[in-house]
Amino acid sequence: MSGELEAERVAALAQIAALTRQFDEIVAASQASNADDEHDPEGATIAFERQQVAALLDQARRRLADVDAAVTAVEAGTYGRCETCGRPIGEERLAARPTARTCIDCAR
Ligand SMILES: [Zn+2]
């Protein structure tokens, strides 16, 4: 596995762990204050925060899925090749986004 993918994987896992902790804290806080009434302004804030963290968590999980897909591609020998047009993905793009699955033209 390339070092960049390994680093990206570690970062994604750390992000998921941090967000999961944050999510649990929000849930615990909402239970502690018994503020799950949506008409309660504090309850609405907590619901909003919970939604935000859930969305970030979704993103982080997708990020991890992208890393796993890239690792599979490395193993299959197709890493760095655009999934759409089959041409090589630019080195600059891969350096910026090691999990890129399409070339910059197809991504547009
Ligand atoms: Zn392409």
PDB file of N, CA and C and ligand atoms in Angstrom:
ATOM      1  N   MET A   1       0.849  -1.193   0.000  1.00  0.00           N
ATOM      2  CA  MET A   1       0.000   0.000   0.000  1.00  0.00           C
ATOM      3  C   MET A   1       0.883   1.239   0.000  1.00  0.00           C
ATOM      4  N   SER A   2       0.514   2.245  -0.747  1.00  0.00           N
ATOM      5  CA  SER A   2       1.336   3.454  -0.774  1.00  0.00           C
ATOM      6  C   SER A   2       1.184   4.218   0.533  1.00  0.00           C
ATOM      7  N   GLY A   3       2.221   4.935   0.909  1.00  0.00           N
ATOM      8  CA  GLY A   3       2.223   5.678   2.166  1.00  0.00           C
ATOM      9  C   GLY A   3       1.103   6.698   2.246  1.00  0.00           C
ATOM     10  N   GLU A   4       0.787   7.299   1.100  1.00  0.00           N
ATOM     11  CA  GLU A   4      -0.270   8.313   1.089  1.00  0.00           C
ATOM     12  C   GLU A   4      -1.621   7.709   1.433  1.00  0.00           C
ATOM     13  N   LEU A   5      -1.892   6.524   0.879  1.00  0.00           N
ATOM     14  CA  LEU A   5      -3.173   5.872   1.162  1.00  0.00           C
ATOM     15  C   LEU A   5      -3.253   5.450   2.612  1.00  0.00           C
ATOM     16  N   GLU A   6      -2.122   4.935   3.109  1.00  0.00           N
ATOM     17  CA  GLU A   6      -2.051   4.532   4.513  1.00  0.00           C
ATOM     18  C   GLU A   6      -2.347   5.734   5.410  1.00  0.00           C
ATOM     19  N   ALA A   7      -1.722   6.874   5.097  1.00  0.00           N
ATOM     20  CA  ALA A   7      -1.922   8.098   5.881  1.00  0.00           C
ATOM     21  C   ALA A   7      -3.378   8.556   5.793  1.00  0.00           C
ATOM     22  N   GLU A   8      -3.935   8.463   4.596  1.00  0.00           N
ATOM     23  CA  GLU A   8      -5.318   8.880   4.378  1.00  0.00           C
ATOM     24  C   GLU A   8      -6.279   7.982   5.173  1.00  0.00           C
ATOM     25  N   ARG A   9      -5.935   6.702   5.212  1.00  0.00           N
ATOM     26  CA  ARG A   9      -6.759   5.727   5.935  1.00  0.00           C
ATOM     27  C   ARG A   9      -6.741   6.018   7.444  1.00  0.00           C
ATOM     28  N   VAL A  10      -5.540   6.283   7.962  1.00  0.00           N
ATOM     29  CA  VAL A  10      -5.388   6.603   9.385  1.00  0.00           C
ATOM     30  C   VAL A  10      -6.170   7.874   9.715  1.00  0.00           C
ATOM     31  N   ALA A  11      -6.069   8.867   8.826  1.00  0.00           N
ATOM     32  CA  ALA A  11      -6.768  10.140   9.050  1.00  0.00           C
ATOM     33  C   ALA A  11      -8.286   9.929   9.040  1.00  0.00           C
ATOM     34  N   ALA A  12      -8.766   9.125   8.095  1.00  0.00           N
ATOM     35  CA  ALA A  12     -10.210   8.871   8.005  1.00  0.00           C
ATOM     36  C   ALA A  12     -10.705   8.137   9.242  1.00  0.00           C
ATOM     37  N   LEU A  13      -9.937   7.160   9.697  1.00  0.00           N
ATOM     38  CA  LEU A  13     -10.327   6.397  10.895  1.00  0.00           C
ATOM     39  C   LEU A  13     -10.349   7.291  12.134  1.00  0.00           C
ATOM     40  N   ALA A  14      -9.345   8.189  12.234  1.00  0.00           N
ATOM     41  CA  ALA A  14      -9.285   9.105  13.375  1.00  0.00           C
ATOM     42  C   ALA A  14     -10.477  10.055  13.349  1.00  0.00           C
ATOM     43  N   GLN A  15     -10.826  10.503  12.138  1.00  0.00           N
ATOM     44  CA  GLN A  15     -11.955  11.410  11.980  1.00  0.00           C
ATOM     45  C   GLN A  15     -13.259  10.714  12.401  1.00  0.00           C
ATOM     46  N   ILE A  16     -13.421   9.476  11.966  1.00  0.00           N
ATOM     47  CA  ILE A  16     -14.621   8.715  12.324  1.00  0.00           C
ATOM     48  C   ILE A  16     -14.696   8.531  13.842  1.00  0.00           C
ATOM     49  N   ALA A  17     -13.558   8.200  14.466  1.00  0.00           N
ATOM     50  CA  ALA A  17     -13.534   7.995  15.918  1.00  0.00           C
ATOM     51  C   ALA A  17     -13.902   9.282  16.653  1.00  0.00           C
ATOM     52  N   ALA A  18     -13.335  10.419  16.197  1.00  0.00           N
ATOM     53  CA  ALA A  18     -13.599  11.701  16.854  1.00  0.00           C
ATOM     54  C   ALA A  18     -15.067  12.092  16.693  1.00  0.00           C
ATOM     55  N   LEU A  19     -15.601  11.911  15.494  1.00  0.00           N
ATOM     56  CA  LEU A  19     -17.000  12.291  15.238  1.00  0.00           C
ATOM     57  C   LEU A  19     -17.977  11.383  15.979  1.00  0.00           C
ATOM     58  N   THR A  20     -17.625  10.096  16.075  1.00  0.00           N
ATOM     59  CA  THR A  20     -18.478   9.162  16.812  1.00  0.00           C
ATOM     60  C   THR A  20     -18.548   9.576  18.278  1.00  0.00           C
ATOM     61  N   ARG A  21     -17.389   9.973  18.824  1.00  0.00           N
ATOM     62  CA  ARG A  21     -17.327  10.415  20.213  1.00  0.00           C
ATOM     63  C   ARG A  21     -18.196  11.665  20.392  1.00  0.00           C
ATOM     64  N   GLN A  22     -18.053  12.601  19.439  1.00  0.00           N
ATOM     65  CA  GLN A  22     -18.811  13.849  19.475  1.00  0.00           C
ATOM     66  C   GLN A  22     -20.316  13.550  19.405  1.00  0.00           C
ATOM     67  N   PHE A  23     -20.681  12.642  18.524  1.00  0.00           N
ATOM     68  CA  PHE A  23     -22.082  12.265  18.358  1.00  0.00           C
ATOM     69  C   PHE A  23     -22.640  11.680  19.654  1.00  0.00           C
ATOM     70  N   ASP A  24     -21.864  10.787  20.262  1.00  0.00           N
ATOM     71  CA  ASP A  24     -22.288  10.165  21.519  1.00  0.00           C
ATOM     72  C   ASP A  24     -22.459  11.210  22.625  1.00  0.00           C
ATOM     73  N   GLU A  25     -21.542  12.197  22.634  1.00  0.00           N
ATOM     74  CA  GLU A  25     -21.622  13.253  23.647  1.00  0.00           C
ATOM     75  C   GLU A  25     -22.894  14.069  23.478  1.00  0.00           C
ATOM     76  N   ILE A  26     -23.231  14.375  22.223  1.00  0.00           N
ATOM     77  CA  ILE A  26     -24.444  15.160  21.959  1.00  0.00           C
ATOM     78  C   ILE A  26     -25.675  14.364  22.395  1.00  0.00           C
ATOM     79  N   VAL A  27     -25.683  13.080  22.076  1.00  0.00           N
ATOM     80  CA  VAL A  27     -26.807  12.230  22.468  1.00  0.00           C
ATOM     81  C   VAL A  27     -26.913  12.175  23.991  1.00  0.00           C
ATOM     82  N   ALA A  28     -25.765  12.001  24.654  1.00  0.00           N
ATOM     83  CA  ALA A  28     -25.748  11.938  26.115  1.00  0.00           C
ATOM     84  C   ALA A  28     -26.223  13.260  26.706  1.00  0.00           C
ATOM     85  N   ALA A  29     -25.772  14.379  26.111  1.00  0.00           N
ATOM     86  CA  ALA A  29     -26.169  15.709  26.610  1.00  0.00           C
ATOM     87  C   ALA A  29     -27.666  15.917  26.455  1.00  0.00           C
ATOM     88  N   SER A  30     -28.210  15.467  25.328  1.00  0.00           N
ATOM     89  CA  SER A  30     -29.637  15.675  25.092  1.00  0.00           C
ATOM     90  C   SER A  30     -30.463  14.827  26.049  1.00  0.00           C
ATOM     91  N   GLN A  31     -29.917  13.663  26.412  1.00  0.00           N
ATOM     92  CA  GLN A  31     -30.628  12.818  27.378  1.00  0.00           C
ATOM     93  C   GLN A  31     -30.539  13.412  28.781  1.00  0.00           C
ATOM     94  N   ALA A  32     -29.367  13.963  29.104  1.00  0.00           N
ATOM     95  CA  ALA A  32     -29.145  14.532  30.429  1.00  0.00           C
ATOM     96  C   ALA A  32     -30.061  15.735  30.668  1.00  0.00           C
ATOM     97  N   SER A  33     -30.177  16.585  29.629  1.00  0.00           N
ATOM     98  CA  SER A  33     -30.996  17.790  29.814  1.00  0.00           C
ATOM     99  C   SER A  33     -32.454  17.503  29.471  1.00  0.00           C
ATOM    100  N   ASN A  34     -32.733  16.301  29.013  1.00  0.00           N
ATOM    101  CA  ASN A  34     -34.083  15.905  28.645  1.00  0.00           C
ATOM    102  C   ASN A  34     -34.663  16.866  27.614  1.00  0.00           C
ATOM    103  N   ALA A  35     -33.794  17.339  26.727  1.00  0.00           N
ATOM    104  CA  ALA A  35     -34.190  18.388  25.795  1.00  0.00           C
ATOM    105  C   ALA A  35     -34.502  17.829  24.408  1.00  0.00           C
ATOM    106  N   ASP A  36     -35.243  16.742  24.357  1.00  0.00           N
ATOM    107  CA  ASP A  36     -35.561  16.233  23.024  1.00  0.00           C
ATOM    108  C   ASP A  36     -36.891  16.768  22.486  1.00  0.00           C
ATOM    109  N   ASP A  37     -37.475  17.686  23.232  1.00  0.00           N
ATOM    110  CA  ASP A  37     -38.666  18.371  22.729  1.00  0.00           C
ATOM    111  C   ASP A  37     -38.224  19.367  21.654  1.00  0.00           C
ATOM    112  N   GLU A  38     -38.739  19.229  20.439  1.00  0.00           N
ATOM    113  CA  GLU A  38     -38.291  20.081  19.342  1.00  0.00           C
ATOM    114  C   GLU A  38     -38.738  21.531  19.509  1.00  0.00           C
ATOM    115  N   HIS A  39     -39.707  21.773  20.379  1.00  0.00           N
ATOM    116  CA  HIS A  39     -40.170  23.147  20.594  1.00  0.00           C
ATOM    117  C   HIS A  39     -39.291  23.863  21.602  1.00  0.00           C
ATOM    118  N   ASP A  40     -38.546  23.087  22.352  1.00  0.00           N
ATOM    119  CA  ASP A  40     -37.563  23.641  23.270  1.00  0.00           C
ATOM    120  C   ASP A  40     -36.390  24.146  22.444  1.00  0.00           C
ATOM    121  N   PRO A  41     -36.038  25.464  22.554  1.00  0.00           N
ATOM    122  CA  PRO A  41     -34.947  25.989  21.704  1.00  0.00           C
ATOM    123  C   PRO A  41     -33.652  25.206  21.870  1.00  0.00           C
ATOM    124  N   GLU A  42     -33.365  24.773  23.079  1.00  0.00           N
ATOM    125  CA  GLU A  42     -32.138  24.014  23.300  1.00  0.00           C
ATOM    126  C   GLU A  42     -32.221  22.653  22.600  1.00  0.00           C
ATOM    127  N   GLY A  43     -33.403  22.049  22.658  1.00  0.00           N
ATOM    128  CA  GLY A  43     -33.612  20.771  21.982  1.00  0.00           C
ATOM    129  C   GLY A  43     -33.392  20.894  20.485  1.00  0.00           C
ATOM    130  N   ALA A  44     -33.843  22.022  19.906  1.00  0.00           N
ATOM    131  CA  ALA A  44     -33.682  22.252  18.464  1.00  0.00           C
ATOM    132  C   ALA A  44     -32.208  22.408  18.116  1.00  0.00           C
ATOM    133  N   THR A  45     -31.469  23.099  18.981  1.00  0.00           N
ATOM    134  CA  THR A  45     -30.032  23.285  18.754  1.00  0.00           C
ATOM    135  C   THR A  45     -29.315  21.937  18.790  1.00  0.00           C
ATOM    136  N   ILE A  46     -29.686  21.131  19.762  1.00  0.00           N
ATOM    137  CA  ILE A  46     -29.061  19.816  19.893  1.00  0.00           C
ATOM    138  C   ILE A  46     -29.397  18.948  18.682  1.00  0.00           C
ATOM    139  N   ALA A  47     -30.656  19.006  18.231  1.00  0.00           N
ATOM    140  CA  ALA A  47     -31.054  18.228  17.058  1.00  0.00           C
ATOM    141  C   ALA A  47     -30.256  18.665  15.838  1.00  0.00           C
ATOM    142  N   PHE A  48     -30.040  19.988  15.719  1.00  0.00           N
ATOM    143  CA  PHE A  48     -29.273  20.537  14.595  1.00  0.00           C
ATOM    144  C   PHE A  48     -27.824  20.059  14.660  1.00  0.00           C
ATOM    145  N   GLU A  49     -27.237  20.157  15.847  1.00  0.00           N
ATOM    146  CA  GLU A  49     -25.848  19.713  16.044  1.00  0.00           C
ATOM    147  C   GLU A  49     -25.697  18.233  15.706  1.00  0.00           C
ATOM    148  N   ARG A  50     -26.690  17.482  16.143  1.00  0.00           N
ATOM    149  CA  ARG A  50     -26.645  16.028  15.918  1.00  0.00           C
ATOM    150  C   ARG A  50     -26.688  15.730  14.420  1.00  0.00           C
ATOM    151  N   GLN A  51     -27.516  16.516  13.701  1.00  0.00           N
ATOM    152  CA  GLN A  51     -27.618  16.355  12.247  1.00  0.00           C
ATOM    153  C   GLN A  51     -26.291  16.682  11.562  1.00  0.00           C
ATOM    154  N   GLN A  52     -25.673  17.803  12.028  1.00  0.00           N
ATOM    155  CA  GLN A  52     -24.399  18.236  11.454  1.00  0.00           C
ATOM    156  C   GLN A  52     -23.333  17.157  11.622  1.00  0.00           C
ATOM    157  N   VAL A  53     -23.240  16.637  12.856  1.00  0.00           N
ATOM    158  CA  VAL A  53     -22.221  15.624  13.147  1.00  0.00           C
ATOM    159  C   VAL A  53     -22.516  14.349  12.357  1.00  0.00           C
ATOM    160  N   ALA A  54     -23.807  13.984  12.250  1.00  0.00           N
ATOM    161  CA  ALA A  54     -24.174  12.787  11.489  1.00  0.00           C
ATOM    162  C   ALA A  54     -23.765  12.938  10.029  1.00  0.00           C
ATOM    163  N   ALA A  55     -23.926  14.147   9.474  1.00  0.00           N
ATOM    164  CA  ALA A  55     -23.553  14.398   8.078  1.00  0.00           C
ATOM    165  C   ALA A  55     -22.041  14.286   7.902  1.00  0.00           C
ATOM    166  N   LEU A  56     -21.288  14.845   8.873  1.00  0.00           N
ATOM    167  CA  LEU A  56     -19.830  14.767   8.815  1.00  0.00           C
ATOM    168  C   LEU A  56     -19.351  13.319   8.930  1.00  0.00           C
ATOM    169  N   LEU A  57     -20.071  12.574   9.758  1.00  0.00           N
ATOM    170  CA  LEU A  57     -19.733  11.165   9.964  1.00  0.00           C
ATOM    171  C   LEU A  57     -19.951  10.374   8.669  1.00  0.00           C
ATOM    172  N   ASP A  58     -21.032  10.683   7.979  1.00  0.00           N
ATOM    173  CA  ASP A  58     -21.313  10.066   6.676  1.00  0.00           C
ATOM    174  C   ASP A  58     -20.170  10.339   5.704  1.00  0.00           C
ATOM    175  N   GLN A  59     -19.742  11.614   5.685  1.00  0.00           N
ATOM    176  CA  GLN A  59     -18.651  12.023   4.801  1.00  0.00           C
ATOM    177  C   GLN A  59     -17.370  11.260   5.117  1.00  0.00           C
ATOM    178  N   ALA A  60     -17.082  11.147   6.418  1.00  0.00           N
ATOM    179  CA  ALA A  60     -15.864  10.469   6.854  1.00  0.00           C
ATOM    180  C   ALA A  60     -15.911   8.984   6.472  1.00  0.00           C
ATOM    181  N   ARG A  61     -17.099   8.384   6.575  1.00  0.00           N
ATOM    182  CA  ARG A  61     -17.233   6.975   6.198  1.00  0.00           C
ATOM    183  C   ARG A  61     -17.060   6.788   4.702  1.00  0.00           C
ATOM    184  N   ARG A  62     -17.550   7.762   3.916  1.00  0.00           N
ATOM    185  CA  ARG A  62     -17.355   7.704   2.462  1.00  0.00           C
ATOM    186  C   ARG A  62     -15.878   7.832   2.128  1.00  0.00           C
ATOM    187  N   ARG A  63     -15.196   8.723   2.906  1.00  0.00           N
ATOM    188  CA  ARG A  63     -13.762   8.926   2.710  1.00  0.00           C
ATOM    189  C   ARG A  63     -13.017   7.609   2.920  1.00  0.00           C
ATOM    190  N   LEU A  64     -13.406   6.893   3.992  1.00  0.00           N
ATOM    191  CA  LEU A  64     -12.768   5.611   4.288  1.00  0.00           C
ATOM    192  C   LEU A  64     -13.074   4.597   3.172  1.00  0.00           C
ATOM    193  N   ALA A  65     -14.311   4.615   2.672  1.00  0.00           N
ATOM    194  CA  ALA A  65     -14.693   3.709   1.581  1.00  0.00           C
ATOM    195  C   ALA A  65     -13.864   4.001   0.333  1.00  0.00           C
ATOM    196  N   ASP A  66     -13.587   5.300   0.086  1.00  0.00           N
ATOM    197  CA  ASP A  66     -12.752   5.688  -1.052  1.00  0.00           C
ATOM    198  C   ASP A  66     -11.334   5.158  -0.891  1.00  0.00           C
ATOM    199  N   VAL A  67     -10.825   5.236   0.348  1.00  0.00           N
ATOM    200  CA  VAL A  67      -9.471   4.717   0.611  1.00  0.00           C
ATOM    201  C   VAL A  67      -9.455   3.212   0.342  1.00  0.00           C
ATOM    202  N   ASP A  68     -10.470   2.518   0.844  1.00  0.00           N
ATOM    203  CA  ASP A  68     -10.527   1.065   0.647  1.00  0.00           C
ATOM    204  C   ASP A  68     -10.618   0.718  -0.841  1.00  0.00           C
ATOM    205  N   ALA A  69     -11.386   1.509  -1.588  1.00  0.00           N
ATOM    206  CA  ALA A  69     -11.504   1.283  -3.030  1.00  0.00           C
ATOM    207  C   ALA A  69     -10.154   1.486  -3.714  1.00  0.00           C
ATOM    208  N   ALA A  70      -9.421   2.517  -3.254  1.00  0.00           N
ATOM    209  CA  ALA A  70      -8.100   2.791  -3.829  1.00  0.00           C
ATOM    210  C   ALA A  70      -7.130   1.655  -3.512  1.00  0.00           C
ATOM    211  N   VAL A  71      -7.207   1.138  -2.282  1.00  0.00           N
ATOM    212  CA  VAL A  71      -6.328   0.024  -1.892  1.00  0.00           C
ATOM    213  C   VAL A  71      -6.632  -1.200  -2.760  1.00  0.00           C
ATOM    214  N   THR A  72      -7.918  -1.471  -2.974  1.00  0.00           N
ATOM    215  CA  THR A  72      -8.320  -2.583  -3.847  1.00  0.00           C
ATOM    216  C   THR A  72      -7.772  -2.375  -5.259  1.00  0.00           C
ATOM    217  N   ALA A  73      -7.829  -1.128  -5.731  1.00  0.00           N
ATOM    218  CA  ALA A  73      -7.327  -0.811  -7.069  1.00  0.00           C
ATOM    219  C   ALA A  73      -5.822  -1.022  -7.159  1.00  0.00           C
ATOM    220  N   VAL A  74      -5.108  -0.668  -6.070  1.00  0.00           N
ATOM    221  CA  VAL A  74      -3.655  -0.888  -6.041  1.00  0.00           C
ATOM    222  C   VAL A  74      -3.378  -2.383  -6.189  1.00  0.00           C
ATOM    223  N   GLU A  75      -4.144  -3.183  -5.439  1.00  0.00           N
ATOM    224  CA  GLU A  75      -3.956  -4.637  -5.472  1.00  0.00           C
ATOM    225  C   GLU A  75      -4.297  -5.207  -6.844  1.00  0.00           C
ATOM    226  N   ALA A  76      -5.302  -4.624  -7.485  1.00  0.00           N
ATOM    227  CA  ALA A  76      -5.726  -5.102  -8.805  1.00  0.00           C
ATOM    228  C   ALA A  76      -4.856  -4.531  -9.918  1.00  0.00           C
ATOM    229  N   GLY A  77      -3.992  -3.569  -9.564  1.00  0.00           N
ATOM    230  CA  GLY A  77      -3.116  -2.958 -10.554  1.00  0.00           C
ATOM    231  C   GLY A  77      -3.811  -1.917 -11.413  1.00  0.00           C
ATOM    232  N   THR A  78      -4.960  -1.436 -10.957  1.00  0.00           N
ATOM    233  CA  THR A  78      -5.680  -0.416 -11.731  1.00  0.00           C
ATOM    234  C   THR A  78      -5.621   0.953 -11.064  1.00  0.00           C
ATOM    235  N   TYR A  79      -4.836   1.054  -9.993  1.00  0.00           N
ATOM    236  CA  TYR A  79      -4.757   2.341  -9.289  1.00  0.00           C
ATOM    237  C   TYR A  79      -4.153   3.408 -10.188  1.00  0.00           C
ATOM    238  N   GLY A  80      -4.734   4.611 -10.107  1.00  0.00           N
ATOM    239  CA  GLY A  80      -4.199   5.716 -10.899  1.00  0.00           C
ATOM    240  C   GLY A  80      -4.794   5.776 -12.291  1.00  0.00           C
ATOM    241  N   ARG A  81      -5.754   4.884 -12.560  1.00  0.00           N
ATOM    242  CA  ARG A  81      -6.406   4.866 -13.854  1.00  0.00           C
ATOM    243  C   ARG A  81      -7.841   5.356 -13.661  1.00  0.00           C
ATOM    244  N   CYS A  82      -8.304   6.203 -14.533  1.00  0.00           N
ATOM    245  CA  CYS A  82      -9.647   6.762 -14.424  1.00  0.00           C
ATOM    246  C   CYS A  82     -10.701   5.672 -14.620  1.00  0.00           C
ATOM    247  N   GLU A  83     -11.658   5.623 -13.699  1.00  0.00           N
ATOM    248  CA  GLU A  83     -12.706   4.596 -13.774  1.00  0.00           C
ATOM    249  C   GLU A  83     -13.661   4.851 -14.929  1.00  0.00           C
ATOM    250  N   THR A  84     -13.698   6.089 -15.393  1.00  0.00           N
ATOM    251  CA  THR A  84     -14.649   6.440 -16.447  1.00  0.00           C
ATOM    252  C   THR A  84     -14.052   6.290 -17.840  1.00  0.00           C
ATOM    253  N   CYS A  85     -12.873   6.902 -18.074  1.00  0.00           N
ATOM    254  CA  CYS A  85     -12.331   6.883 -19.435  1.00  0.00           C
ATOM    255  C   CYS A  85     -11.130   5.946 -19.567  1.00  0.00           C
ATOM    256  N   GLY A  86     -10.593   5.453 -18.422  1.00  0.00           N
ATOM    257  CA  GLY A  86      -9.505   4.487 -18.492  1.00  0.00           C
ATOM    258  C   GLY A  86      -8.137   5.095 -18.701  1.00  0.00           C
ATOM    259  N   ARG A  87      -8.074   6.432 -18.834  1.00  0.00           N
ATOM    260  CA  ARG A  87      -6.770   7.072 -18.990  1.00  0.00           C
ATOM    261  C   ARG A  87      -6.133   7.301 -17.626  1.00  0.00           C
ATOM    262  N   PRO A  88      -4.812   7.470 -17.588  1.00  0.00           N
ATOM    263  CA  PRO A  88      -4.161   7.692 -16.282  1.00  0.00           C
ATOM    264  C   PRO A  88      -4.625   9.005 -15.639  1.00  0.00           C
ATOM    265  N   ILE A  89      -4.790   8.962 -14.346  1.00  0.00           N
ATOM    266  CA  ILE A  89      -5.132  10.162 -13.589  1.00  0.00           C
ATOM    267  C   ILE A  89      -3.843  10.942 -13.357  1.00  0.00           C
ATOM    268  N   GLY A  90      -3.873  12.256 -13.548  1.00  0.00           N
ATOM    269  CA  GLY A  90      -2.664  13.075 -13.414  1.00  0.00           C
ATOM    270  C   GLY A  90      -2.005  12.916 -12.057  1.00  0.00           C
ATOM    271  N   GLU A  91      -0.668  12.979 -12.069  1.00  0.00           N
ATOM    272  CA  GLU A  91       0.090  12.801 -10.830  1.00  0.00           C
ATOM    273  C   GLU A  91      -0.251  13.870  -9.805  1.00  0.00           C
ATOM    274  N   GLU A  92      -0.440  15.090 -10.293  1.00  0.00           N
ATOM    275  CA  GLU A  92      -0.781  16.198  -9.403  1.00  0.00           C
ATOM    276  C   GLU A  92      -2.110  15.945  -8.696  1.00  0.00           C
ATOM    277  N   ARG A  93      -3.054  15.434  -9.456  1.00  0.00           N
ATOM    278  CA  ARG A  93      -4.379  15.160  -8.888  1.00  0.00           C
ATOM    279  C   ARG A  93      -4.292  14.048  -7.842  1.00  0.00           C
ATOM    280  N   LEU A  94      -3.501  13.032  -8.138  1.00  0.00           N
ATOM    281  CA  LEU A  94      -3.349  11.929  -7.181  1.00  0.00           C
ATOM    282  C   LEU A  94      -2.607  12.374  -5.923  1.00  0.00           C
ATOM    283  N   ALA A  95      -1.679  13.309  -6.099  1.00  0.00           N
ATOM    284  CA  ALA A  95      -0.946  13.822  -4.941  1.00  0.00           C
ATOM    285  C   ALA A  95      -1.897  14.603  -4.037  1.00  0.00           C
ATOM    286  N   ALA A  96      -2.799  15.371  -4.662  1.00  0.00           N
ATOM    287  CA  ALA A  96      -3.752  16.168  -3.896  1.00  0.00           C
ATOM    288  C   ALA A  96      -4.862  15.292  -3.321  1.00  0.00           C
ATOM    289  N   ARG A  97      -5.254  14.295  -4.101  1.00  0.00           N
ATOM    290  CA  ARG A  97      -6.359  13.419  -3.677  1.00  0.00           C
ATOM    291  C   ARG A  97      -6.001  11.985  -4.002  1.00  0.00           C
ATOM    292  N   PRO A  98      -5.279  11.319  -3.094  1.00  0.00           N
ATOM    293  CA  PRO A  98      -4.807   9.953  -3.384  1.00  0.00           C
ATOM    294  C   PRO A  98      -5.946   8.963  -3.664  1.00  0.00           C
ATOM    295  N   THR A  99      -7.165   9.331  -3.267  1.00  0.00           N
ATOM    296  CA  THR A  99      -8.274   8.394  -3.467  1.00  0.00           C
ATOM    297  C   THR A  99      -9.109   8.744  -4.694  1.00  0.00           C
ATOM    298  N   ALA A 100      -8.619   9.661  -5.533  1.00  0.00           N
ATOM    299  CA  ALA A 100      -9.371  10.040  -6.730  1.00  0.00           C
ATOM    300  C   ALA A 100      -9.624   8.816  -7.612  1.00  0.00           C
ATOM    301  N   ARG A 101     -10.862   8.677  -8.087  1.00  0.00           N
ATOM    302  CA  ARG A 101     -11.200   7.507  -8.909  1.00  0.00           C
ATOM    303  C   ARG A 101     -11.376   7.868 -10.372  1.00  0.00           C
ATOM    304  N   THR A 102     -11.444   9.146 -10.646  1.00  0.00           N
ATOM    305  CA  THR A 102     -11.585   9.583 -12.032  1.00  0.00           C
ATOM    306  C   THR A 102     -10.567  10.683 -12.322  1.00  0.00           C
ATOM    307  N   CYS A 103     -10.236  10.852 -13.590  1.00  0.00           N
ATOM    308  CA  CYS A 103      -9.323  11.918 -13.975  1.00  0.00           C
ATOM    309  C   CYS A 103     -10.038  13.258 -13.832  1.00  0.00           C
ATOM    310  N   ILE A 104      -9.278  14.315 -13.926  1.00  0.00           N
ATOM    311  CA  ILE A 104      -9.849  15.640 -13.678  1.00  0.00           C
ATOM    312  C   ILE A 104     -10.900  15.994 -14.737  1.00  0.00           C
ATOM    313  N   ASP A 105     -10.733  15.522 -15.971  1.00  0.00           N
ATOM    314  CA  ASP A 105     -11.706  15.811 -17.026  1.00  0.00           C
ATOM    315  C   ASP A 105     -13.039  15.136 -16.746  1.00  0.00           C
ATOM    316  N   CYS A 106     -12.987  13.887 -16.285  1.00  0.00           N
ATOM    317  CA  CYS A 106     -14.215  13.133 -16.004  1.00  0.00           C
ATOM    318  C   CYS A 106     -14.868  13.614 -14.712  1.00  0.00           C
ATOM    319  N   ALA A 107     -14.062  14.173 -13.794  1.00  0.00           N
ATOM    320  CA  ALA A 107     -14.607  14.635 -12.520  1.00  0.00           C
ATOM    321  C   ALA A 107     -15.433  15.904 -12.717  1.00  0.00           C
ATOM    322  N   ARG A 108     -15.140  16.640 -13.776  1.00  0.00           N
ATOM    323  CA  ARG A 108     -15.844  17.884 -14.030  1.00  0.00           C
ATOM    324  C   ARG A 108     -17.266  17.657 -14.500  1.00  0.00           C
TER     325      ARG A 108
HETATM  326 ZN    ZN B   1     -11.366  10.115 -17.159  1.00  0.00          ZN
END
